[in-house]
Coordinates of C-alpha atoms in Angstrom, one line a residue:
M1064 CA 179.5 14.4 124.8
R1065 CA 177.0 17.1 123.8
K1066 CA 176.0 19.6 126.4
K1067 CA 172.2 19.6 127.1
I1068 CA 170.1 22.7 127.4
I1069 CA 166.6 22.9 128.8
I1070 CA 164.5 25.8 127.6
I1071 CA 161.4 27.0 129.6
G1072 CA 158.6 28.1 127.3
S1073 CA 158.0 27.9 123.6
G1074 CA 157.2 31.5 122.5
F1075 CA 159.0 33.2 119.6
S1076 CA 162.2 33.8 121.6
S1077 CA 162.4 30.3 123.0
L1078 CA 161.8 28.6 119.7
A1079 CA 164.3 30.9 117.9
A1080 CA 166.9 30.2 120.5
S1081 CA 166.3 26.4 120.3
C1082 CA 167.0 26.5 116.6
Y1083 CA 170.3 28.4 117.0
L1084 CA 171.4 26.2 119.9
A1085 CA 170.5 22.9 118.1
K1086 CA 172.4 24.1 115.0
A1087 CA 175.4 24.8 117.2
G1088 CA 175.4 21.2 118.4
Y1089 CA 173.6 21.3 121.7
E1090 CA 171.0 18.8 122.8
V1091 CA 167.9 20.9 123.3
Q1092 CA 164.7 20.2 125.1
I1093 CA 161.8 22.6 125.5
F1094 CA 159.1 22.4 128.3
E1095 CA 155.9 24.3 127.6
K1096 CA 153.2 24.7 130.3
N1097 CA 150.3 25.1 127.8
P1098 CA 148.8 22.4 125.5
T1099 CA 150.3 23.9 122.4
V1100 CA 153.6 25.7 121.5
G1101 CA 153.7 29.4 120.8
G1102 CA 153.6 31.1 124.2
R1103 CA 151.4 34.2 123.8
A1104 CA 151.1 33.5 120.1
R1105 CA 148.5 30.7 120.3
Q1106 CA 145.3 30.0 118.5
L1107 CA 141.6 29.8 119.4
K1108 CA 139.5 27.5 117.2
K1109 CA 135.7 27.4 117.6
D1110 CA 132.8 26.5 115.3
G1111 CA 134.9 26.8 112.1
F1112 CA 136.5 30.1 113.2
T1113 CA 140.2 30.5 113.8
F1114 CA 141.7 33.4 115.9
D1115 CA 145.2 34.4 116.7
I1116 CA 145.0 34.8 120.5
G1117 CA 148.2 36.9 120.7
P1118 CA 150.0 38.9 118.0
T1119 CA 148.1 39.8 114.8
W1120 CA 150.6 42.2 113.1
Y1121 CA 153.4 41.0 110.9
W1122 CA 155.8 43.9 110.6
M1123 CA 159.6 44.0 109.8
P1124 CA 159.6 41.2 107.3
D1125 CA 163.3 41.5 106.9
V1126 CA 163.8 40.3 110.5
F1127 CA 161.9 37.1 109.7
E1128 CA 163.9 36.7 106.5
R1129 CA 167.2 37.2 108.4
F1130 CA 166.1 34.5 110.9
F1131 CA 165.3 31.9 108.4
N1132 CA 168.3 32.8 106.2
D1133 CA 170.5 31.8 109.2
F1134 CA 169.3 28.2 108.5
N1135 CA 169.4 28.5 104.7
K1136 CA 165.6 28.7 104.6
K1137 CA 163.1 31.4 103.6
P1138 CA 159.8 32.3 105.2
S1139 CA 158.1 31.0 102.1
D1140 CA 159.4 27.5 102.9
F1141 CA 157.0 27.5 105.9
Y1142 CA 154.1 30.0 105.2
S1143 CA 152.7 32.3 102.5
L1144 CA 152.6 36.1 103.0
T1145 CA 150.2 38.7 101.6
K1146 CA 151.0 42.4 101.7
M1147 CA 148.0 44.3 103.1
D1148 CA 146.5 47.1 101.0
P1149 CA 145.3 49.1 102.8
A1150 CA 147.7 48.3 105.6
Y1151 CA 145.1 49.5 108.1
Q1152 CA 142.2 51.9 108.5
V1153 CA 141.9 54.5 111.2
F1154 CA 138.5 55.8 112.4
F1155 CA 138.1 59.2 114.0
G1156 CA 135.4 60.8 116.2
D1157 CA 134.1 63.0 113.5
G1158 CA 132.9 60.0 111.5
T1159 CA 135.7 60.0 109.0
S1160 CA 138.4 57.4 108.5
I1161 CA 141.8 57.3 106.8
S1162 CA 143.2 54.2 105.1
I1163 CA 146.9 53.8 105.0
P1164 CA 148.0 52.4 101.5
S1165 CA 150.6 49.8 100.9
N1166 CA 153.3 52.1 99.4
L1167 CA 155.0 55.3 100.4
E1168 CA 154.0 57.5 97.4
A1169 CA 150.3 56.8 98.0
I1170 CA 150.8 57.5 101.8
Y1171 CA 152.4 60.8 101.0
A1172 CA 149.4 61.7 98.8
E1173 CA 147.0 60.6 101.6
F1174 CA 148.8 63.0 104.1
E1175 CA 148.7 65.8 101.6
K1176 CA 144.9 65.5 101.3
E1177 CA 144.6 66.0 105.1
E1178 CA 147.2 68.7 105.6
K1179 CA 148.7 70.9 102.8
G1180 CA 152.5 70.6 102.8
S1181 CA 152.5 67.6 105.0
S1182 CA 153.7 65.2 102.3
E1183 CA 157.1 66.9 102.0
K1184 CA 157.4 66.9 105.8
L1185 CA 156.5 63.2 105.9
R1186 CA 159.2 62.4 103.3
K1187 CA 161.9 64.0 105.5
F1188 CA 160.4 62.3 108.6
I1189 CA 160.5 58.9 106.9
D1190 CA 164.0 59.5 105.7
R1191 CA 165.1 60.0 109.3
A1192 CA 163.1 57.0 110.3
R1193 CA 164.7 54.8 107.6
D1194 CA 168.1 56.0 108.8
N1195 CA 167.2 55.0 112.4
Y1196 CA 165.9 51.7 111.2
D1197 CA 169.2 50.9 109.4
I1198 CA 171.1 51.6 112.6
A1199 CA 168.7 50.0 115.0
I1200 CA 167.3 46.9 113.3
K1201 CA 170.3 46.1 111.2
D1202 CA 172.8 46.6 114.0
L1203 CA 172.1 47.8 117.5
V1204 CA 169.3 45.3 118.4
Y1205 CA 171.6 42.4 117.6
R1206 CA 173.8 43.4 120.5
P1207 CA 173.3 41.5 123.8
G1208 CA 172.8 44.5 126.2
I1209 CA 175.9 43.7 128.3
S1210 CA 177.6 47.1 128.2
P1211 CA 176.6 50.8 127.4
L1212 CA 179.5 50.8 125.0
E1213 CA 177.3 48.7 122.6
L1214 CA 175.4 51.9 121.9
V1215 CA 178.5 53.9 121.1
S1216 CA 179.5 54.2 117.5
P1217 CA 180.1 57.1 115.0
A1218 CA 176.5 56.5 113.7
T1219 CA 174.8 56.9 117.1
A1220 CA 177.1 59.7 118.2
M1221 CA 176.0 61.7 115.2
R1222 CA 172.3 61.1 116.2
L1223 CA 172.6 61.5 119.9
G1224 CA 169.7 64.1 120.0
R1225 CA 167.3 61.4 118.8
F1226 CA 167.8 59.5 122.1
F1227 CA 166.9 62.5 124.3
S1228 CA 164.0 63.9 122.3
N1229 CA 160.8 61.9 122.1
I1230 CA 158.5 60.7 119.4
S1231 CA 155.6 63.0 120.4
S1232 CA 157.6 66.2 120.3
E1233 CA 159.2 65.3 116.9
V1234 CA 155.8 64.5 115.4
R1235 CA 154.0 67.6 116.8
K1236 CA 156.8 69.9 115.7
E1237 CA 156.2 69.0 112.1
F1238 CA 152.5 68.1 111.8
K1239 CA 149.5 70.2 112.9
N1240 CA 146.6 67.9 111.9
P1241 CA 145.6 65.9 114.9
K1242 CA 144.6 62.9 112.8
L1243 CA 148.0 62.7 111.2
R1244 CA 149.7 63.1 114.6
Q1245 CA 147.8 60.1 115.9
I1246 CA 148.7 58.0 112.9
L1247 CA 152.4 58.8 113.3
E1248 CA 152.4 58.2 117.1
F1249 CA 150.5 54.9 116.8
P1250 CA 153.4 52.6 115.9
V1251 CA 155.4 53.2 119.0
L1252 CA 152.6 51.8 121.1
F1253 CA 154.0 48.4 120.0
L1254 CA 157.0 49.4 122.2
G1255 CA 154.8 49.6 125.2
A1256 CA 155.1 53.3 126.2
K1257 CA 153.5 56.7 125.6
P1258 CA 154.9 58.5 122.5
S1259 CA 156.0 61.3 124.9
D1260 CA 158.1 58.8 126.9
T1261 CA 159.6 57.0 123.8
P1262 CA 162.9 58.3 122.4
A1263 CA 162.7 59.9 118.9
F1264 CA 165.2 57.3 117.8
Y1265 CA 162.4 54.8 117.9
S1266 CA 160.8 56.5 114.9
F1267 CA 162.2 53.5 113.1
M1268 CA 158.8 52.0 113.8
N1269 CA 157.3 54.5 111.4
Y1270 CA 159.6 53.2 108.7
A1271 CA 158.6 49.7 109.6
D1272 CA 155.0 50.8 109.2
F1273 CA 155.1 53.0 106.1
G1274 CA 158.3 51.8 104.4
L1275 CA 158.1 48.0 104.9
G1276 CA 154.4 47.6 105.1
T1277 CA 152.0 45.4 106.9
W1278 CA 151.8 41.7 106.0
H1279 CA 149.6 38.7 106.7
P1280 CA 150.7 35.1 106.9
Q1281 CA 147.9 33.0 105.4
G1282 CA 146.5 30.9 108.2
G1283 CA 147.4 33.6 110.7
M1284 CA 150.4 34.4 112.9
Y1285 CA 150.3 30.9 114.3
K1286 CA 151.6 29.7 110.9
V1287 CA 154.9 31.5 111.8
I1288 CA 155.1 29.7 115.1
E1289 CA 154.4 26.4 113.3
G1290 CA 157.1 27.2 110.8
I1291 CA 159.7 27.9 113.5
R1292 CA 158.6 24.8 115.5
D1293 CA 159.0 22.6 112.4
L1294 CA 162.5 24.1 111.8
A1295 CA 163.4 23.4 115.4
V1296 CA 162.2 19.8 115.3
S1297 CA 164.1 19.3 112.0
L1298 CA 167.2 20.4 113.9
G1299 CA 166.6 17.8 116.6
V1300 CA 164.9 19.9 119.3
K1301 CA 162.6 17.9 121.6
I1302 CA 159.4 19.7 122.7
E1303 CA 157.1 18.7 125.5
V1304 CA 153.8 20.4 126.1
N1305 CA 151.5 20.4 129.2
A1306 CA 154.8 20.5 131.1
P1307 CA 154.9 23.5 133.5
V1308 CA 158.3 24.0 135.1
E1309 CA 157.9 24.1 138.9
E1310 CA 161.4 24.8 139.9
I1311 CA 164.9 25.6 138.4
L1312 CA 167.3 23.2 140.1
T1313 CA 170.6 24.6 141.3
E1314 CA 173.7 23.3 143.1
N1315 CA 176.5 25.5 144.4
K1316 CA 174.9 28.5 142.5
K1317 CA 174.9 26.6 139.2
A1318 CA 171.8 25.7 137.2
K1319 CA 171.5 21.9 136.9
G1320 CA 168.0 21.3 135.6
V1321 CA 164.3 21.8 136.2
K1322 CA 161.4 20.1 138.0
V1323 CA 158.3 19.3 136.0
H1324 CA 155.3 17.5 137.5
G1325 CA 157.5 16.6 140.5
K1326 CA 160.1 14.9 138.3
E1327 CA 163.7 16.3 138.0
Y1328 CA 165.3 16.8 134.6
F1329 CA 169.0 17.5 134.5
C1330 CA 171.0 19.5 132.1
D1331 CA 174.1 21.7 131.7
I1332 CA 172.4 25.0 131.0
V1333 CA 168.9 26.4 131.6
L1334 CA 167.4 29.1 129.3
S1335 CA 164.1 30.6 130.3
G1336 CA 161.8 32.2 127.8
A1337 CA 159.0 32.4 130.3
D1338 CA 158.1 35.7 132.0
Y1339 CA 161.4 36.9 133.6
H1340 CA 159.8 37.8 136.9
H1341 CA 158.2 34.4 137.1
S1342 CA 161.4 32.6 136.0
E1343 CA 163.3 34.1 138.9
R1344 CA 160.5 33.0 141.3
L1345 CA 161.5 29.4 140.3
L1346 CA 164.8 30.0 142.2
P1347 CA 165.5 30.3 145.9
S1348 CA 165.2 34.0 146.9
A1349 CA 168.9 34.4 147.5
L1350 CA 169.6 33.5 143.9
R1351 CA 167.2 36.1 142.4
Q1352 CA 168.8 39.1 140.7
Y1353 CA 165.9 41.5 140.9
S1354 CA 163.8 42.3 143.9
E1355 CA 160.1 42.8 144.0
K1356 CA 160.8 46.5 144.5
Y1357 CA 162.8 46.5 141.3
W1358 CA 160.0 45.0 139.3
D1359 CA 157.4 47.2 140.8
S1360 CA 159.4 50.3 139.8
R1361 CA 159.6 49.3 136.1
I1362 CA 157.3 50.7 133.4
F1363 CA 155.5 47.8 131.9
A1364 CA 153.8 47.7 128.6
P1365 CA 150.0 47.5 128.8
S1366 CA 147.8 44.6 129.4
S1367 CA 144.8 44.1 127.2
L1368 CA 141.1 43.2 127.2
L1369 CA 140.5 41.0 124.1
F1370 CA 137.4 39.7 122.5
Y1371 CA 137.3 36.9 119.9
V1372 CA 133.9 37.2 118.1
G1373 CA 132.3 35.0 115.5
F1374 CA 129.9 37.0 113.3
D1375 CA 127.4 35.0 111.2
T1376 CA 127.6 37.5 108.4
K1377 CA 130.2 39.5 106.5
L1378 CA 130.9 43.0 107.9
K1379 CA 131.0 46.2 105.9
N1380 CA 133.1 49.4 105.9
V1381 CA 136.1 47.9 107.8
S1382 CA 139.6 46.8 106.9
H1383 CA 141.5 43.7 108.1
H1384 CA 143.3 45.9 110.6
S1385 CA 141.1 48.8 112.0
L1386 CA 142.0 51.4 114.6
F1387 CA 139.4 53.3 116.5
F1388 CA 140.8 56.7 117.5
D1389 CA 137.4 58.3 118.1
S1390 CA 138.2 59.2 121.8
S1391 CA 141.0 61.0 123.5
F1392 CA 144.4 59.4 122.9
E1393 CA 146.0 61.4 125.8
K1394 CA 143.2 60.5 128.3
H1395 CA 143.5 56.8 127.5
A1396 CA 147.3 56.9 127.8
H1397 CA 146.9 58.7 131.2
D1398 CA 144.6 55.9 132.4
I1399 CA 147.2 53.3 131.4
Y1400 CA 150.5 54.9 132.5
D1401 CA 149.9 57.9 134.8
A1402 CA 146.9 57.0 137.0
P1403 CA 146.2 53.4 136.2
K1404 CA 142.5 52.5 136.1
W1405 CA 139.9 51.2 133.7
P1406 CA 139.5 53.8 131.0
E1407 CA 136.3 55.7 130.7
D1408 CA 136.3 56.0 126.9
P1409 CA 139.1 53.8 125.5
L1410 CA 140.6 53.7 122.1
F1411 CA 140.5 50.2 120.6
Y1412 CA 141.8 48.0 117.8
A1413 CA 139.9 45.5 115.7
S1414 CA 141.2 42.8 113.4
F1415 CA 139.1 40.9 110.8
P1416 CA 141.4 38.3 109.4
S1417 CA 138.7 36.7 107.4
I1418 CA 138.7 39.7 105.1
T1419 CA 142.1 38.6 103.8
D1420 CA 142.2 34.9 104.8
N1421 CA 139.3 32.5 104.0
S1422 CA 140.7 30.0 106.5
S1423 CA 139.7 32.3 109.4
A1424 CA 136.0 31.9 109.2
P1425 CA 133.3 29.8 107.5
Q1426 CA 132.1 31.1 104.1
G1427 CA 129.9 34.1 104.5
K1428 CA 130.9 34.8 108.1
E1429 CA 133.5 37.0 109.7
A1430 CA 136.1 36.5 112.5
G1431 CA 136.6 39.6 114.6
I1432 CA 139.3 40.3 117.2
F1433 CA 138.8 43.4 119.4
L1434 CA 141.6 44.8 121.7
I1435 CA 141.5 47.5 124.4
P1436 CA 144.9 48.4 125.9
L1437 CA 144.8 48.5 129.7
A1438 CA 147.0 49.3 132.6
P1439 CA 148.4 46.0 134.1
D1440 CA 147.0 44.4 137.3
L1441 CA 143.6 45.9 137.1
E1442 CA 140.6 44.2 138.7
D1443 CA 139.2 41.8 136.1
T1444 CA 135.6 40.5 136.4
P1445 CA 133.1 39.1 133.9
E1446 CA 130.9 42.1 134.5
I1447 CA 133.7 44.6 133.7
R1448 CA 134.5 42.7 130.5
E1449 CA 130.8 42.7 129.4
H1450 CA 130.5 46.5 130.1
Y1451 CA 133.5 47.2 127.9
F1452 CA 132.4 44.9 125.1
N1453 CA 129.0 46.7 124.9
L1454 CA 130.8 50.1 125.0
I1455 CA 133.1 49.4 122.1
I1456 CA 130.6 47.4 120.0
N1457 CA 128.1 50.4 120.2
R1458 CA 130.9 52.7 119.0
F1459 CA 131.9 50.2 116.3
E1460 CA 128.3 50.1 115.0
K1461 CA 128.1 53.9 114.9
L1462 CA 131.5 54.5 113.2
T1463 CA 131.0 51.7 110.6
S1464 CA 127.3 52.4 109.9
Q1465 CA 126.0 48.9 110.5
E1466 CA 124.2 46.9 113.1
V1467 CA 126.3 43.9 114.3
K1468 CA 125.1 42.9 117.8
S1469 CA 122.4 40.6 116.4
K1470 CA 124.9 38.9 114.1
I1471 CA 127.2 37.7 116.9
A1472 CA 127.3 33.9 117.0
F1473 CA 129.6 33.7 120.0
K1474 CA 132.3 35.7 121.8
E1475 CA 135.2 34.7 124.0
S1476 CA 137.3 37.1 126.1
F1477 CA 140.9 37.2 127.4
C1478 CA 142.1 39.8 130.0
V1479 CA 144.4 40.4 132.9
N1480 CA 143.6 37.3 134.9
D1481 CA 144.1 35.1 131.8
F1482 CA 147.5 36.6 131.1
K1483 CA 148.5 35.8 134.6
E1484 CA 147.2 32.2 134.5
A1485 CA 148.2 31.3 130.9
Y1486 CA 151.6 32.9 130.8
N1487 CA 152.6 33.7 134.4
S1488 CA 152.7 37.3 133.2
Y1489 CA 153.8 39.9 135.7
K1490 CA 150.8 41.9 136.7
G1491 CA 149.0 40.4 133.7
N1492 CA 151.0 42.6 131.2
A1493 CA 150.6 41.7 127.5
Y1494 CA 153.7 43.0 125.9
G1495 CA 156.5 42.9 128.5
M1496 CA 158.5 45.9 129.6
A1497 CA 158.2 49.2 127.8
N1498 CA 161.1 50.6 125.8
T1499 CA 161.6 53.9 127.5
L1500 CA 165.0 55.7 127.6
F1501 CA 166.0 54.2 130.9
Q1502 CA 164.7 50.7 130.0
T1503 CA 166.6 50.3 126.7
A1504 CA 169.4 48.0 125.8
F1505 CA 171.9 47.5 128.7
L1506 CA 169.3 49.0 131.1
R1507 CA 166.9 46.0 130.7
P1508 CA 167.1 42.8 132.7
K1509 CA 170.1 40.8 131.6
L1510 CA 170.2 37.8 129.3
K1511 CA 172.6 36.0 131.7
S1512 CA 172.0 35.6 135.4
K1513 CA 174.5 37.4 137.6
K1514 CA 173.9 35.0 140.5
V1515 CA 173.4 31.5 138.9
A1516 CA 176.0 30.1 136.5
G1517 CA 174.5 28.4 133.5
L1518 CA 171.2 30.3 133.7
Y1519 CA 170.0 32.5 130.9
F1520 CA 166.9 34.4 129.9
T1521 CA 165.2 35.4 126.7
G1522 CA 162.0 37.2 125.6
Q1523 CA 160.3 40.5 125.7
L1524 CA 161.3 41.5 129.3
T1525 CA 165.0 41.4 128.4
V1526 CA 166.8 42.7 125.3
P1527 CA 165.9 44.0 122.8
G1528 CA 162.3 44.5 124.0
P1529 CA 158.6 43.9 123.2
G1530 CA 157.2 42.7 119.9
V1531 CA 157.5 39.6 117.7
P1532 CA 160.6 40.6 115.6
P1533 CA 162.5 41.7 118.8
S1534 CA 161.6 38.3 120.4
L1535 CA 163.1 36.5 117.5
I1536 CA 166.2 38.6 117.9
S1537 CA 166.2 38.0 121.7
G1538 CA 166.4 34.2 121.0
K1539 CA 169.4 34.7 118.7
L1540 CA 171.1 36.9 121.3
A1541 CA 170.6 34.5 124.1
A1542 CA 171.8 31.5 122.0
G1543 CA 174.9 33.5 120.9
L1544 CA 175.7 34.4 124.5
I1545 CA 175.4 30.8 125.6
E1546 CA 177.7 29.7 122.8
K1547 CA 180.3 32.3 123.7
N1548 CA 180.2 31.6 127.5
E1549 CA 179.7 27.9 127.7
K1550 CA 182.3 26.5 125.4
N1551 CA 184.1 24.4 128.0

């Protein structure tokens, strides 16, 4: 008789794990608290506009290819990709902007225009980043974080210094131009920590950025979720939405099922892709591995204030992905990590998917997503949200030389309180736990419970860390550990 696995949540990691487990012969059922699958990668549809609520960047296409290849499929079997050119545009306080082209030679030329001699330095920097990528993404991140020995190999031993230096010092050692420094430090923000707290080894994100490029799935990132969901269903996975798990059932320190809407569902193994802290709160306190003190001592990735805006006209002078670095990077980072508070003058990101994708907005109109990174657990009120929208939209108008406030058909917002309510997110974080040196690999919360037999975890609070590609990998790691440990 086949063993049954219940999975809590339907984000990237949960859906990926469900595919691997179903392929391995398990009976798999997913319970999702929200009305649609996808976890944080859901959609908002309004008045003919479509917005990705969560992730909007498609990086590391090789990770997606490797996932689908495991099932003899290709991404193109499920969605169509467009390589972005420019990949993104960065706006600065002096009124200038730099666009990042879609190929390395053009990027080298762009750097040289800003700082004489920087193109050759960038070549060497990217060579090291590619080397790190080959070690990290093709090998290390596919290890389950059980032992520190997973990080020990001739390749890592030769590059030990890259773990104890940091991104910021490596960048600033080579590049003097502040604009180029900010561009090179930007990608590690996806890892949820300051560049000065992120090991230099993580420069592989710069290779992901410049070397592999930025892509867009036509129809948005939700098309990727739909593709993995369709794959899961084709493998026999059953998915139930509007089904919040209220309790993980145990007997003699062994997981035996879950409770949903007061009804008990029994199984052999439980895998939670929900927020790790919340997942453990579904257990009796004696069976939780990590205390509140533990969670409070961790460095969490930022939360976010997001706006989804429908404009009734096409916008000018912006790219699909636009970064607004017209205020102090260091001051904003201080307000997130060092002395958490609402930032006085935040950096922000804007995405206009309708520039690339006609399905995102009605003809002649523009869909805009604006994001301000924030410290987790801040006070969140409608008045605060409105203040920050006005702040960034005024700067946006100035930097892009256009008036847009009168062109707004509607706007919706999403912030700390929504992350808590929609995803049971610890302190309302948006990206999980930061990948700092002491929160990497085996130092992250474990995939397998130490206190409850048959209970496993997946997602961005465990290995390998935050981001969409790591979440896919996390699903594979959790499934592999279940297969290894639960054979009998």
